[in-house]
């Protein structure tokens, strides 16, 4: 049985700052016509930063679409012509003020295949060193939280972390970590007065 749909027409419905939406007319495998609503966001990367003590760095920020603040791994849009690994290093430096010496590609995901073309490449970052002063988006307010990796894993398994890319990134990283490197020692989070939003606070 054939599964492919044949595109016979499309029109742009909306173009925004970061994404556009299109309406596609397709021919289904059985010959009927159908309309598909397609969202075209930019592709992105997300990074699981883990230091030499087995501590993971998360960010907490408010997401307007779901009207709540959530915990996430650092992430950002891939600029045109930019290598994903370059984006990953930049986002680490911008969001948590640390630059990774080593990046390990974990996987590529398509978070919403039913209607979105967007992909996210997931990396694990290690060998974290002090980066330059963070240069965040002026509209971005976030807090940096540091905790043992195993605590973040528990937060995934108890649904305290609800962001899909962060859940997958943490689970993938768990499989790639060497035995004994993921427990970590709890550390008080350093204040980050250079952030445009509230300063960091310990994860609870």
GROMACS .gro file of C-alpha atoms in nm:
model
  204
    1UNK     CA    1   0.000   0.000   0.000
    2UNK     CA    2   0.135   0.341  -0.096
    3UNK     CA    3   0.151   0.597   0.183
    4UNK     CA    4   0.285   0.908   0.011
    5UNK     CA    5   0.065   1.211  -0.050
    6UNK     CA    6   0.108   1.420  -0.367
    7UNK     CA    7   0.125   1.796  -0.319
    8UNK     CA    8  -0.082   1.980  -0.580
    9UNK     CA    9  -0.107   2.326  -0.429
   10UNK     CA   10  -0.009   2.543  -0.136
   11UNK     CA   11  -0.057   2.895  -0.007
   12UNK     CA   12   0.107   3.093   0.271
   13UNK     CA   13  -0.148   3.179   0.539
   14UNK     CA   14   0.070   3.367   0.787
   15UNK     CA   15   0.427   3.488   0.821
   16UNK     CA   16   0.551   3.591   1.165
   17UNK     CA   17   0.880   3.680   1.331
   18UNK     CA   18   0.994   3.320   1.371
   19UNK     CA   19   0.760   3.097   1.175
   20UNK     CA   20   0.513   3.077   0.891
   21UNK     CA   21   0.204   2.868   0.827
   22UNK     CA   22   0.092   2.719   0.498
   23UNK     CA   23  -0.215   2.538   0.374
   24UNK     CA   24  -0.134   2.246   0.145
   25UNK     CA   25  -0.372   2.068  -0.091
   26UNK     CA   26  -0.272   1.705  -0.137
   27UNK     CA   27  -0.389   1.393  -0.316
   28UNK     CA   28  -0.420   1.101  -0.074
   29UNK     CA   29  -0.304   0.748  -0.163
   30UNK     CA   30  -0.664   0.653  -0.247
   31UNK     CA   31  -0.706   0.948  -0.486
   32UNK     CA   32  -0.909   1.180  -0.264
   33UNK     CA   33  -0.809   1.541  -0.194
   34UNK     CA   34  -0.728   1.674   0.153
   35UNK     CA   35  -0.610   1.996   0.315
   36UNK     CA   36  -0.302   1.996   0.541
   37UNK     CA   37  -0.213   2.285   0.771
   38UNK     CA   38   0.167   2.310   0.793
   39UNK     CA   39   0.377   2.518   1.034
   40UNK     CA   40   0.733   2.609   0.931
   41UNK     CA   41   0.942   2.705   1.235
   42UNK     CA   42   1.321   2.741   1.215
   43UNK     CA   43   1.528   2.436   1.300
   44UNK     CA   44   1.692   2.442   1.643
   45UNK     CA   45   1.936   2.275   1.879
   46UNK     CA   46   1.906   2.180   2.245
   47UNK     CA   47   2.193   2.102   2.480
   48UNK     CA   48   2.229   1.887   2.794
   49UNK     CA   49   2.519   2.058   2.980
   50UNK     CA   50   2.686   1.831   3.239
   51UNK     CA   51   2.996   1.938   3.432
   52UNK     CA   52   3.282   1.730   3.573
   53UNK     CA   53   3.094   1.682   3.902
   54UNK     CA   54   2.796   1.524   3.727
   55UNK     CA   55   2.580   1.835   3.767
   56UNK     CA   56   2.334   1.940   3.498
   57UNK     CA   57   2.246   2.300   3.413
   58UNK     CA   58   1.880   2.375   3.343
   59UNK     CA   59   1.700   2.700   3.275
   60UNK     CA   60   1.356   2.797   3.399
   61UNK     CA   61   1.153   3.040   3.194
   62UNK     CA   62   0.795   3.142   3.129
   63UNK     CA   63   0.636   3.003   2.814
   64UNK     CA   64   0.344   3.213   2.691
   65UNK     CA   65   0.189   2.933   2.484
   66UNK     CA   66   0.119   2.722   2.794
   67UNK     CA   67   0.110   3.015   3.039
   68UNK     CA   68   0.352   2.870   3.292
   69UNK     CA   69   0.720   2.869   3.383
   70UNK     CA   70   0.896   2.538   3.315
   71UNK     CA   71   1.239   2.377   3.345
   72UNK     CA   72   1.427   2.317   3.020
   73UNK     CA   73   1.770   2.242   2.883
   74UNK     CA   74   1.936   2.532   2.696
   75UNK     CA   75   1.815   2.563   2.338
   76UNK     CA   76   1.804   2.800   2.047
   77UNK     CA   77   1.744   2.858   1.678
   78UNK     CA   78   2.008   2.767   1.420
   79UNK     CA   79   2.101   3.083   1.231
   80UNK     CA   80   2.109   3.064   0.852
   81UNK     CA   81   2.430   2.899   0.738
   82UNK     CA   82   2.535   2.812   1.093
   83UNK     CA   83   2.658   2.467   1.191
   84UNK     CA   84   2.437   2.308   1.462
   85UNK     CA   85   2.740   2.249   1.686
   86UNK     CA   86   2.822   2.621   1.667
   87UNK     CA   87   2.466   2.703   1.769
   88UNK     CA   88   2.489   2.459   2.059
   89UNK     CA   89   2.806   2.621   2.194
   90UNK     CA   90   2.659   2.968   2.152
   91UNK     CA   91   2.336   2.882   2.332
   92UNK     CA   92   2.525   2.731   2.626
   93UNK     CA   93   2.731   3.045   2.658
   94UNK     CA   94   2.433   3.277   2.621
   95UNK     CA   95   2.197   3.096   2.857
   96UNK     CA   96   2.420   2.955   3.132
   97UNK     CA   97   2.746   3.147   3.082
   98UNK     CA   98   2.952   2.832   3.018
   99UNK     CA   99   3.120   2.710   2.701
  100UNK     CA  100   3.160   2.335   2.634
  101UNK     CA  101   3.491   2.191   2.517
  102UNK     CA  102   3.318   1.872   2.403
  103UNK     CA  103   2.986   1.818   2.228
  104UNK     CA  104   2.832   1.476   2.169
  105UNK     CA  105   2.548   1.450   1.917
  106UNK     CA  106   2.262   1.255   2.072
  107UNK     CA  107   1.985   1.255   1.812
  108UNK     CA  108   1.762   1.460   1.584
  109UNK     CA  109   1.393   1.485   1.664
  110UNK     CA  110   1.082   1.622   1.494
  111UNK     CA  111   0.865   1.734   1.788
  112UNK     CA  112   0.534   1.776   1.601
  113UNK     CA  113   0.536   1.569   1.281
  114UNK     CA  114   0.159   1.600   1.237
  115UNK     CA  115   0.182   1.964   1.134
  116UNK     CA  116   0.535   2.105   1.178
  117UNK     CA  117   0.850   2.084   0.962
  118UNK     CA  118   1.078   2.188   1.248
  119UNK     CA  119   1.359   1.968   1.377
  120UNK     CA  120   1.572   1.987   1.691
  121UNK     CA  121   1.923   1.843   1.713
  122UNK     CA  122   2.012   1.731   2.065
  123UNK     CA  123   2.365   1.746   2.206
  124UNK     CA  124   2.533   1.659   2.535
  125UNK     CA  125   2.790   1.919   2.643
  126UNK     CA  126   3.088   1.838   2.865
  127UNK     CA  127   3.410   2.009   2.969
  128UNK     CA  128   3.225   2.327   3.068
  129UNK     CA  129   3.443   2.636   3.105
  130UNK     CA  130   3.363   2.996   3.191
  131UNK     CA  131   3.236   3.176   2.884
  132UNK     CA  132   3.195   3.537   2.794
  133UNK     CA  133   2.931   3.753   2.957
  134UNK     CA  134   2.591   3.618   2.855
  135UNK     CA  135   2.422   3.806   2.572
  136UNK     CA  136   2.058   3.707   2.591
  137UNK     CA  137   1.761   3.814   2.387
  138UNK     CA  138   1.631   4.136   2.544
  139UNK     CA  139   1.286   3.977   2.571
  140UNK     CA  140   1.414   3.659   2.739
  141UNK     CA  141   1.395   3.626   3.117
  142UNK     CA  142   1.524   3.306   3.274
  143UNK     CA  143   1.682   3.150   3.582
  144UNK     CA  144   1.971   2.904   3.578
  145UNK     CA  145   1.935   2.596   3.800
  146UNK     CA  146   2.210   2.344   3.876
  147UNK     CA  147   2.141   2.001   4.024
  148UNK     CA  148   2.275   1.644   4.024
  149UNK     CA  149   2.196   1.473   3.695
  150UNK     CA  150   2.009   1.195   3.878
  151UNK     CA  151   1.775   1.456   4.028
  152UNK     CA  152   1.693   1.589   3.683
  153UNK     CA  153   1.629   1.231   3.573
  154UNK     CA  154   1.385   1.187   3.864
  155UNK     CA  155   1.212   1.508   3.760
  156UNK     CA  156   1.167   1.359   3.413
  157UNK     CA  157   1.025   1.034   3.550
  158UNK     CA  158   0.788   1.216   3.788
  159UNK     CA  159   0.672   1.458   3.515
  160UNK     CA  160   0.809   1.768   3.687
  161UNK     CA  161   1.000   1.836   3.365
  162UNK     CA  162   0.735   1.853   3.093
  163UNK     CA  163   0.927   1.997   2.797
  164UNK     CA  164   0.963   1.728   2.529
  165UNK     CA  165   1.312   1.816   2.406
  166UNK     CA  166   1.440   1.830   2.764
  167UNK     CA  167   1.288   1.492   2.852
  168UNK     CA  168   1.443   1.327   2.547
  169UNK     CA  169   1.776   1.502   2.592
  170UNK     CA  170   1.811   1.392   2.954
  171UNK     CA  171   1.710   1.033   2.876
  172UNK     CA  172   1.952   1.015   2.583
  173UNK     CA  173   2.233   1.166   2.792
  174UNK     CA  174   2.174   0.907   3.064
  175UNK     CA  175   2.251   0.634   2.814
  176UNK     CA  176   2.572   0.805   2.700
  177UNK     CA  177   2.718   0.890   3.042
  178UNK     CA  178   2.990   0.669   3.181
  179UNK     CA  179   2.892   0.472   3.494
  180UNK     CA  180   2.938   0.675   3.810
  181UNK     CA  181   2.948   1.014   3.639
  182UNK     CA  182   2.580   1.103   3.667
  183UNK     CA  183   2.524   1.131   4.040
  184UNK     CA  184   2.703   1.454   4.117
  185UNK     CA  185   2.722   1.663   4.430
  186UNK     CA  186   2.451   1.917   4.499
  187UNK     CA  187   2.576   2.270   4.447
  188UNK     CA  188   2.417   2.602   4.530
  189UNK     CA  189   2.339   2.784   4.209
  190UNK     CA  190   2.549   3.091   4.146
  191UNK     CA  191   2.368   3.420   4.110
  192UNK     CA  192   2.379   3.551   3.755
  193UNK     CA  193   2.322   3.928   3.780
  194UNK     CA  194   2.411   3.963   3.411
  195UNK     CA  195   2.081   3.800   3.314
  196UNK     CA  196   1.806   4.039   3.203
  197UNK     CA  197   1.557   3.861   3.427
  198UNK     CA  198   1.554   3.742   3.790
  199UNK     CA  199   1.879   3.605   3.932
  200UNK     CA  200   1.930   3.233   3.967
  201UNK     CA  201   1.809   3.033   4.263
  202UNK     CA  202   1.872   2.680   4.392
  203UNK     CA  203   1.661   2.406   4.240
  204UNK     CA  204   1.423   2.252   4.490
   0.00000   0.00000   0.00000
